[in-house]
Coordinates of C-alpha atoms in Angstrom, one line a residue:
Chain E
M26 CA 0.3 0.2 -0.2
L27 CA 3.1 2.3 0.9
D28 CA 4.3 2.1 -2.4
E29 CA 1.5 3.8 -4.2
L30 CA 2.5 6.7 -2.2
R31 CA 6.3 6.7 -2.8
P32 CA 7.5 9.1 -5.3
M33 CA 9.0 7.4 -8.7
G34 CA 12.2 6.6 -9.5
L35 CA 13.9 8.0 -12.7
Y36 CA 13.2 5.1 -14.4
Q37 CA 9.3 4.6 -13.0
A38 CA 8.7 8.2 -14.7
A39 CA 10.2 7.2 -17.5
L40 CA 8.2 4.1 -18.3
T41 CA 4.8 6.6 -17.1
L42 CA 5.7 9.4 -19.1
E43 CA 6.7 7.0 -22.3
I44 CA 9.5 8.5 -22.6
E45 CA 13.5 7.4 -22.3
P46 CA 15.0 7.9 -18.8
F47 CA 17.6 10.9 -19.7
E48 CA 15.0 12.7 -22.0
V49 CA 13.6 12.8 -18.2
V50 CA 16.8 14.0 -17.2
R51 CA 17.0 16.7 -20.0
L52 CA 13.4 17.9 -19.1
L53 CA 14.3 18.4 -15.1
T54 CA 17.2 19.9 -16.5
L55 CA 15.2 22.4 -18.5
A56 CA 12.5 22.8 -15.7
N57 CA 15.4 23.4 -12.9
A58 CA 14.2 21.1 -11.4
V59 CA 16.4 17.9 -10.7
P60 CA 15.9 16.6 -7.2
E61 CA 19.2 16.6 -5.0
S62 CA 18.5 13.5 -3.2
N63 CA 18.3 9.9 -5.1
L64 CA 16.5 11.4 -7.9
L65 CA 12.7 10.9 -6.4
I66 CA 10.2 12.5 -8.5
C67 CA 7.5 13.1 -6.8
D68 CA 3.6 13.7 -8.4
A69 CA 4.3 17.3 -9.1
T70 CA 7.6 17.2 -10.6
L71 CA 6.0 14.8 -13.2
D72 CA 3.4 17.5 -13.7
L73 CA 6.4 19.6 -14.1
I74 CA 8.3 17.4 -16.8
K75 CA 4.7 17.2 -18.5
D76 CA 4.1 21.1 -18.7
V77 CA 8.0 21.6 -20.0
G78 CA 8.3 19.0 -22.2
G79 CA 4.7 19.5 -24.0
I80 CA 4.2 15.8 -23.1
E81 CA 0.1 14.9 -24.2
Q82 CA -1.6 11.9 -24.1
W83 CA -3.9 12.6 -27.3
W84 CA -5.3 9.1 -27.4
T85 CA -8.4 7.7 -25.3
D86 CA -9.0 5.2 -27.4
S87 CA -7.5 4.0 -31.0
P88 CA -8.4 2.2 -34.0
D89 CA -7.0 -0.9 -34.3
Q90 CA -6.7 -1.0 -38.5
P91 CA -3.6 0.6 -39.6
D92 CA -5.1 2.8 -42.7
E93 CA -7.6 4.1 -40.0
L94 CA -4.9 4.4 -37.3
V95 CA -2.9 6.8 -39.5
R96 CA -6.1 8.6 -40.7
A97 CA -7.1 9.2 -37.3
A98 CA -3.6 10.4 -35.9
I99 CA -3.7 13.1 -39.1
G100 CA -7.0 13.9 -38.2
I101 CA -6.0 14.5 -34.5
L102 CA -2.4 16.4 -36.0
L103 CA -5.4 18.7 -38.3
D104 CA -8.2 19.2 -35.4
R105 CA -5.3 19.9 -32.7
G106 CA -4.4 22.6 -35.4
H107 CA -0.6 21.8 -35.8
I108 CA 0.1 23.7 -38.5
G109 CA 2.9 25.2 -39.4
E110 CA 4.2 27.3 -36.9
R111 CA 2.2 25.4 -34.0
S112 CA 4.3 22.3 -33.8
A113 CA 3.6 19.9 -31.2
R114 CA 5.8 17.0 -29.3
I115 CA 6.3 13.8 -32.1
D116 CA 5.7 11.2 -29.3
N117 CA 2.5 12.7 -28.4
L118 CA 1.2 11.3 -31.7
W119 CA 1.7 7.8 -30.4
R120 CA 2.0 8.1 -26.6
G121 CA -0.2 5.4 -25.1
L122 CA -1.0 3.4 -27.8
P123 CA 0.1 -0.5 -27.9
V124 CA 3.2 -1.4 -29.5
E125 CA 2.2 -2.3 -32.9
S126 CA 0.2 1.1 -33.4
Q127 CA 3.1 2.9 -32.2
S128 CA 5.6 1.3 -35.1
V129 CA 2.7 1.9 -37.8
L130 CA 3.2 5.4 -36.9
Q131 CA 6.4 6.3 -36.5
Q132 CA 6.8 4.6 -39.9
A133 CA 4.1 6.5 -41.3
V134 CA 5.3 10.1 -40.1
H135 CA 8.3 9.3 -42.0
Q136 CA 6.6 8.8 -45.3
L137 CA 4.5 11.7 -44.5
V138 CA 7.9 14.0 -43.6
Q139 CA 9.6 11.9 -46.7
G140 CA 7.0 13.3 -48.8
G141 CA 6.6 16.9 -47.6
F142 CA 3.2 16.6 -46.0
L143 CA 4.6 16.8 -42.4
A144 CA 7.6 18.6 -40.8
T145 CA 9.8 17.8 -38.1
M146 CA 12.3 20.1 -36.0
M147 CA 14.1 20.4 -33.4
H148 CA 12.2 22.2 -30.0
L149 CA 13.5 22.9 -26.7
Q150 CA 10.6 20.4 -25.7
G151 CA 12.1 17.8 -27.9
V152 CA 11.2 16.3 -31.5
H153 CA 8.3 18.4 -32.8
V154 CA 6.2 17.7 -35.8
T155 CA 3.8 19.9 -37.7
V156 CA 1.9 19.7 -41.0
A157 CA 3.0 21.3 -43.5
P158 CA 0.7 24.3 -44.6
E159 CA 0.6 23.5 -48.5
A160 CA -0.6 19.9 -47.6
V161 CA -3.5 21.1 -45.6
D162 CA -5.9 19.9 -48.0
R163 CA -4.7 16.7 -49.1
L164 CA -4.4 15.6 -45.4
R165 CA -7.5 17.0 -44.8
A166 CA -8.7 14.5 -47.4
V167 CA -7.1 11.7 -46.3
A168 CA -7.9 11.9 -42.9
A169 CA -11.7 12.1 -44.0
G170 CA -11.0 9.0 -46.1
E171 CA -11.5 10.8 -49.2
L172 CA -8.0 10.2 -50.5
S173 CA -5.4 7.8 -50.1
L174 CA -1.5 8.7 -50.5
S175 CA 0.6 6.5 -52.5
S176 CA 3.8 7.0 -50.0
L177 CA 1.7 5.6 -47.8
S178 CA 0.2 2.7 -49.7
P179 CA 3.8 0.2 -48.7
L180 CA 3.1 0.7 -45.2
L181 CA -1.2 0.3 -45.2
G182 CA -1.4 -2.3 -48.2
Chain R
M14 CA 148.4 36.8 -60.9
A15 CA 146.3 35.7 -63.8
T16 CA 143.2 37.5 -64.2
P17 CA 140.3 35.2 -64.0
P18 CA 138.4 34.8 -67.0
L19 CA 135.5 36.3 -68.0
P20 CA 132.2 34.6 -67.7
T21 CA 131.0 34.3 -70.7
V22 CA 127.2 34.9 -71.9
V23 CA 126.6 31.1 -72.3
Q24 CA 127.8 30.5 -69.2
A25 CA 126.0 33.3 -67.6
L26 CA 122.8 31.3 -69.3
Q27 CA 123.5 28.4 -67.9
G28 CA 123.4 29.6 -64.3
V29 CA 119.7 30.6 -65.3
A30 CA 118.8 28.0 -67.1
L31 CA 119.6 25.9 -63.7
W32 CA 117.8 28.1 -61.4
Q33 CA 115.2 27.7 -64.5
H34 CA 115.1 24.2 -64.1
E35 CA 115.0 24.5 -60.4
A36 CA 111.9 26.9 -60.3
L37 CA 110.3 24.9 -62.9
A38 CA 110.8 21.0 -60.6
S39 CA 110.0 23.2 -57.8
N40 CA 106.7 24.4 -59.2
Q41 CA 105.5 21.3 -60.8
K42 CA 106.1 19.7 -57.2
Q43 CA 104.2 21.9 -56.2
L44 CA 101.3 21.9 -58.9
E45 CA 101.5 18.4 -58.0
D46 CA 101.0 18.6 -54.1
V47 CA 98.2 21.2 -54.9
D48 CA 96.6 18.8 -57.4
H49 CA 96.7 16.1 -55.0
E50 CA 95.2 18.0 -52.2
V51 CA 92.5 19.3 -54.4
L52 CA 92.1 15.4 -55.5
Q53 CA 92.0 14.5 -51.5
F54 CA 89.1 17.0 -51.2
E55 CA 87.1 16.2 -53.8
Q56 CA 87.6 12.4 -52.2
A57 CA 86.7 14.2 -48.8
I58 CA 83.7 15.6 -50.0
R59 CA 82.3 12.9 -52.0
N60 CA 82.2 10.8 -49.0
L61 CA 81.3 14.0 -46.5
Q62 CA 78.1 14.0 -49.5
E63 CA 77.4 10.0 -49.2
Q64 CA 77.6 10.7 -45.3
I65 CA 74.9 13.1 -45.9
A66 CA 73.0 11.1 -48.0
A67 CA 72.6 8.3 -45.9
L68 CA 71.8 10.6 -43.2
E69 CA 68.8 12.0 -45.0
T70 CA 67.6 8.6 -45.7
F71 CA 68.2 8.2 -42.2
R72 CA 66.4 11.1 -41.4
A73 CA 63.6 10.1 -43.6
E74 CA 63.0 6.4 -41.8
L75 CA 63.1 8.6 -38.4
G76 CA 60.3 11.0 -39.6
Q77 CA 58.2 7.5 -40.6
Q78 CA 59.0 6.2 -37.2
R79 CA 58.0 9.7 -35.9
G80 CA 54.5 9.0 -37.5
L81 CA 54.3 5.3 -36.0
I82 CA 55.3 6.5 -32.8
D83 CA 52.2 9.4 -32.9
D84 CA 49.9 6.3 -34.2
E85 CA 51.3 4.1 -31.2
L86 CA 50.7 6.7 -29.0
T87 CA 47.0 7.2 -30.0
Q88 CA 46.7 3.1 -29.6
R89 CA 48.5 3.5 -26.4
S90 CA 46.6 6.2 -25.1
Y91 CA 43.0 4.7 -26.2
D92 CA 44.0 1.3 -24.4
A93 CA 45.4 3.3 -21.0
I94 CA 42.2 5.2 -20.9
F95 CA 39.7 2.4 -21.3
E96 CA 42.0 0.1 -19.2
A97 CA 41.5 2.6 -16.2
L98 CA 37.9 3.4 -17.2
H99 CA 37.2 -0.8 -17.2
A100 CA 38.7 -0.9 -13.9
Q101 CA 36.4 1.8 -12.6
H102 CA 33.2 0.5 -13.9
Q103 CA 34.0 -2.8 -12.5
A104 CA 34.4 -1.1 -9.1
L105 CA 31.0 0.7 -9.8
Q106 CA 30.0 -2.3 -10.4
Q107 CA 30.6 -3.7 -7.0
R108 CA 29.4 -0.3 -5.3
S109 CA 26.4 0.0 -7.1
T110 CA 25.2 -3.4 -5.9
L111 CA 26.5 -2.4 -1.6
M112 CA 24.5 0.3 -2.7
G113 CA 21.5 -1.3 -4.0
A114 CA 21.6 -3.3 -0.8
A115 CA 21.7 -0.6 0.9
W116 CA 18.1 0.9 -0.6
G117 CA 16.8 -2.4 -0.1
E118 CA 16.9 -1.4 3.9
R119 CA 15.7 1.6 3.0
D120 CA 12.5 -0.1 1.5
A121 CA 12.3 -2.6 4.7
A122 CA 12.3 0.6 6.8
L123 CA 9.5 2.0 4.8
A124 CA 7.7 -1.3 4.9
R125 CA 8.1 -1.0 9.0
L126 CA 6.3 2.2 8.6
A127 CA 3.1 0.7 8.5
E128 CA 3.9 -0.7 11.6
Q129 CA 4.2 2.8 13.6
S130 CA 1.5 3.7 16.1
D131 CA 1.3 6.9 14.0
V132 CA 1.1 5.8 10.8
A133 CA -1.0 2.7 11.0
P134 CA -4.6 4.2 11.3
L135 CA -3.5 6.7 8.5
L136 CA -2.4 3.8 6.2
H137 CA -5.7 1.8 7.5
E138 CA -8.2 5.2 6.7
Y139 CA -6.2 5.7 3.3
Q140 CA -6.9 1.7 2.4
Q141 CA -10.4 1.9 3.4
F142 CA -10.8 4.7 0.9
K143 CA -9.4 3.1 -2.0
T144 CA -11.2 0.2 -1.1
S145 CA -14.3 0.7 0.2
V146 CA -14.9 4.7 -0.5
E147 CA -13.4 5.5 -3.4
P148 CA -15.6 3.0 -5.7
T149 CA -18.7 4.9 -4.4
L150 CA -17.9 8.4 -4.5
E151 CA -19.9 9.0 -7.6
M152 CA -22.6 8.1 -5.8
L153 CA -22.6 11.2 -3.5
P154 CA -23.7 14.5 -4.1
A155 CA -20.5 16.7 -5.1
S156 CA -20.4 18.7 -1.8
Y157 CA -20.1 15.5 0.1
R158 CA -17.3 14.1 -2.3
D159 CA -15.3 17.5 -2.2
V160 CA -15.4 17.0 1.5
I161 CA -14.3 13.2 1.5
R162 CA -11.6 13.9 -1.2
A163 CA -10.3 17.0 0.6
H164 CA -10.1 14.8 4.1
H165 CA -8.2 11.7 1.7
Q166 CA -6.0 14.4 0.1
G167 CA -4.5 15.4 3.3
I168 CA -4.2 11.9 4.6
V169 CA -2.1 11.5 1.5
K170 CA -0.7 14.5 2.0
Q171 CA 0.4 13.0 5.9
L172 CA 1.7 9.6 4.4
R173 CA 3.7 10.8 1.4
A174 CA 5.6 12.7 3.9
R175 CA 6.8 9.8 6.0
V176 CA 7.3 7.8 2.9
S177 CA 9.6 11.0 1.6
D178 CA 11.5 11.4 5.1
I179 CA 12.5 7.5 4.6
L180 CA 13.2 7.5 1.2
E181 CA 14.9 11.2 0.5
G182 CA 17.0 10.5 3.4
V183 CA 21.0 9.9 2.3
T184 CA 21.7 6.4 2.4
E185 CA 25.5 6.4 3.5
L186 CA 27.9 3.6 2.7
K187 CA 30.7 2.6 5.3
A188 CA 33.0 1.9 2.5
E189 CA 36.4 3.8 0.8
A190 CA 36.1 6.6 -1.1
L191 CA 36.0 5.6 -4.8
T192 CA 37.0 7.8 -7.6
F193 CA 36.0 7.8 -11.5
D194 CA 36.9 9.5 -14.3
V195 CA 34.3 11.6 -16.7
V196 CA 36.1 11.3 -19.7
Y197 CA 35.4 14.1 -22.6
A198 CA 36.7 15.1 -25.6
I199 CA 35.9 17.9 -27.9
D200 CA 36.2 17.3 -31.6
A201 CA 37.2 20.8 -33.4
P202 CA 38.9 19.3 -36.6
E203 CA 38.8 22.9 -38.4
G204 CA 39.1 24.9 -35.0
P205 CA 35.5 25.2 -34.3
A206 CA 33.8 22.9 -32.2
E207 CA 31.9 20.3 -33.8
L208 CA 31.3 17.4 -31.4
L209 CA 31.4 16.7 -28.0
M210 CA 31.7 12.8 -26.2
L211 CA 31.8 11.1 -22.8
V212 CA 32.4 8.5 -21.8
L213 CA 31.2 7.1 -18.3
P214 CA 32.6 4.1 -16.5
V215 CA 29.2 2.3 -16.4
S216 CA 27.0 -0.3 -18.1
D217 CA 25.9 1.2 -21.5
T218 CA 22.7 -0.9 -20.3
V219 CA 21.4 2.0 -18.2
Q220 CA 20.4 3.4 -21.3
T221 CA 20.1 0.9 -24.0
R222 CA 18.5 -2.2 -21.9
W223 CA 16.9 0.4 -19.2
T224 CA 13.4 -1.2 -19.4
E225 CA 15.0 -5.0 -18.6
R226 CA 17.2 -4.2 -15.3
E227 CA 16.8 -2.7 -12.4
E228 CA 17.5 1.5 -11.6
D229 CA 20.4 1.2 -9.7
L230 CA 23.8 3.6 -8.9
Q231 CA 24.8 3.6 -12.2
S232 CA 22.0 4.4 -13.8
H233 CA 22.1 7.5 -11.1
I234 CA 25.4 8.5 -11.9
A235 CA 24.8 8.7 -15.7
A236 CA 21.8 10.6 -14.7
R237 CA 23.8 13.0 -13.0
A238 CA 26.5 13.5 -15.4
I239 CA 23.8 14.0 -18.0
H240 CA 22.3 17.1 -16.1
G241 CA 25.4 18.5 -16.3
L242 CA 25.6 18.0 -20.1
Y243 CA 22.6 19.5 -20.7
A244 CA 23.2 22.4 -18.3
A245 CA 26.2 22.8 -19.9
C246 CA 24.1 23.1 -23.5
H247 CA 22.0 25.3 -22.0
E248 CA 24.5 27.8 -20.7
L249 CA 26.2 27.3 -24.4
G250 CA 23.1 28.4 -26.2
L251 CA 22.2 25.0 -27.4
G252 CA 19.1 24.7 -25.3
G253 CA 17.2 22.3 -28.0
A254 CA 20.4 19.9 -28.4
Q255 CA 19.4 16.0 -28.0
A256 CA 22.5 13.8 -26.8
M257 CA 22.9 10.3 -28.6
Y258 CA 23.9 7.8 -26.8
G259 CA 25.5 4.6 -26.8
G260 CA 28.0 1.6 -26.0
H261 CA 31.7 1.6 -26.1
Q262 CA 33.3 -1.3 -24.9
G263 CA 30.3 -2.2 -22.9
M264 CA 30.0 1.4 -21.2
L265 CA 28.2 4.5 -21.7
A266 CA 29.1 7.2 -24.5
I267 CA 27.5 10.1 -24.9
E268 CA 27.8 12.5 -28.1
V269 CA 26.3 16.2 -28.7
E270 CA 26.6 18.1 -31.3
L271 CA 28.3 21.6 -31.2
R272 CA 27.7 24.4 -33.0
G273 CA 31.0 26.2 -33.0
G274 CA 32.5 27.9 -30.6
D275 CA 36.0 27.9 -28.6
P276 CA 36.8 24.1 -27.5
D277 CA 38.9 25.4 -24.5
A278 CA 35.6 27.5 -23.5
I279 CA 33.6 24.9 -23.9
A280 CA 34.9 22.7 -22.0
G281 CA 35.6 25.3 -19.1
V282 CA 31.7 25.4 -19.1
L283 CA 31.1 21.5 -19.4
E284 CA 33.3 20.8 -16.9
R285 CA 31.9 23.5 -14.3
A286 CA 28.4 22.3 -14.7
L287 CA 29.3 18.5 -14.4
H288 CA 31.1 19.4 -10.9
N289 CA 28.2 21.1 -9.9
A290 CA 25.8 18.2 -11.4
V291 CA 27.6 15.5 -9.3
S292 CA 28.7 17.6 -6.2
I293 CA 24.7 17.8 -5.5
S294 CA 23.9 14.4 -5.6
E295 CA 23.2 13.1 -2.3
E296 CA 23.2 9.4 -3.4
L297 CA 26.2 9.7 -4.9
R298 CA 28.1 11.0 -2.0
G299 CA 26.6 8.8 0.2
A300 CA 28.0 5.7 -2.0
G301 CA 31.6 7.5 -1.1
L302 CA 32.0 8.1 -4.7
R303 CA 34.5 10.8 -5.7
P304 CA 33.9 11.7 -9.8
T305 CA 36.6 13.8 -11.5
V306 CA 36.2 15.4 -15.0
F307 CA 39.0 14.9 -17.8
R308 CA 39.2 16.1 -21.2
V309 CA 41.5 13.9 -23.3
H310 CA 42.4 14.2 -26.9
V311 CA 39.4 13.0 -29.5
D312 CA 41.0 10.2 -31.0
H313 CA 42.0 8.9 -27.7
L314 CA 38.4 8.2 -26.9
L315 CA 37.1 7.0 -30.1
P316 CA 40.4 6.5 -32.4
P317 CA 39.6 7.4 -36.0
E318 CA 39.2 4.1 -37.7
E319 CA 36.1 3.1 -35.3
A320 CA 34.6 6.4 -35.4
D321 CA 32.1 6.0 -38.4
M322 CA 31.0 2.7 -37.0
E323 CA 30.6 3.4 -34.3
T324 CA 28.8 6.6 -34.0
L325 CA 26.4 4.8 -36.1
E326 CA 25.5 2.8 -33.4
M327 CA 24.2 6.2 -31.4
N328 CA 20.6 6.6 -30.8
H329 CA 18.6 9.3 -30.4
A330 CA 17.4 9.4 -26.7

């Protein structure tokens, strides 16, 4: 019972946030909140890490089919307005999903970046992603299931 | 008394002829001597030229040996550095095991906390809330819910404070001080700094297989060093820098791309930041660890023939 009340260690915090331990350290450094004793991270510090790192959980429910998953992810990016300069942390796109779904989305994002539909950039928060403004209409059509992108065909079948 | 006969011209010229003969002979002798000396000097010069040529050949060979010594120096320095780091790595593994045992005792103390008279009622109430109250909370009016939740948060706050008192205390090991090096190099082939590399004498699994292992003292050593590294990056205006991590001879290697700057100035900032990061760590102090930061030549940390291959093994974290 007391275990529920103990502050997290570094690895536990990383598992909870779904980032790597040293990314936790990077964000703690950014927030000037590295614990002096035993690297124990309380709930408030965990919230601070989320805030500083722009770590969000976007998915509450996710489709099983890869094509539906990719369309849904594109829809989330557009609905949240992550277009042009309004970028977001890239791993928000797959945080909380099963490993297989994460892999599908990571490959899809790679293809979409290669095709110029999405752009990635380094940000204080970490690697960010955004929809290329000129690709908004086509990606809206993809999200609506009205358009298929040839660059995604090998991935989605 | 008869008058001596007067010299004839013939006789007079005979004297001259004698002189001429002697003078010519002497001259010829001198010429021959000089020629002989010239020949001797010429021979000596040829000998010296041959000696110079031989020395030049020898010098060229020595020059080649100098290059080999430089290569040997690189290899010997690399071997010496990693031999020392391996020894430190083994010692840190043992110290990590000791610290793990001490942390285990701390966790046992945490378990015993539940038996303490002032904590047991709080814990009982906490447990009761979780098992009986919380599942039915939604059925209560909001005002009741808020009061109960507020009361519960008060209990949680008291319990967490007690838990933290135990967990955040410094675990002091009764062990000899253990010195280890945080080794780094700055690659600046054209002058401005391009790449920062660090090697820590801890297992690379603290990063590469972190989901499969327990967090331990080695994880904390790495985390503290990385705190220092990123603090230095911020100070250097590299706020968005992302380190790459990988293994080198089984130990944690870290790389950060730099965007120019004076390598010596960067080294100063890095060493100060690393020192600050490890010095605030109570668990490193409690474990008796004495880290030092040491800069080496980039080739002595990662020989050129291995650099490309190893760099490819690094992963963004």
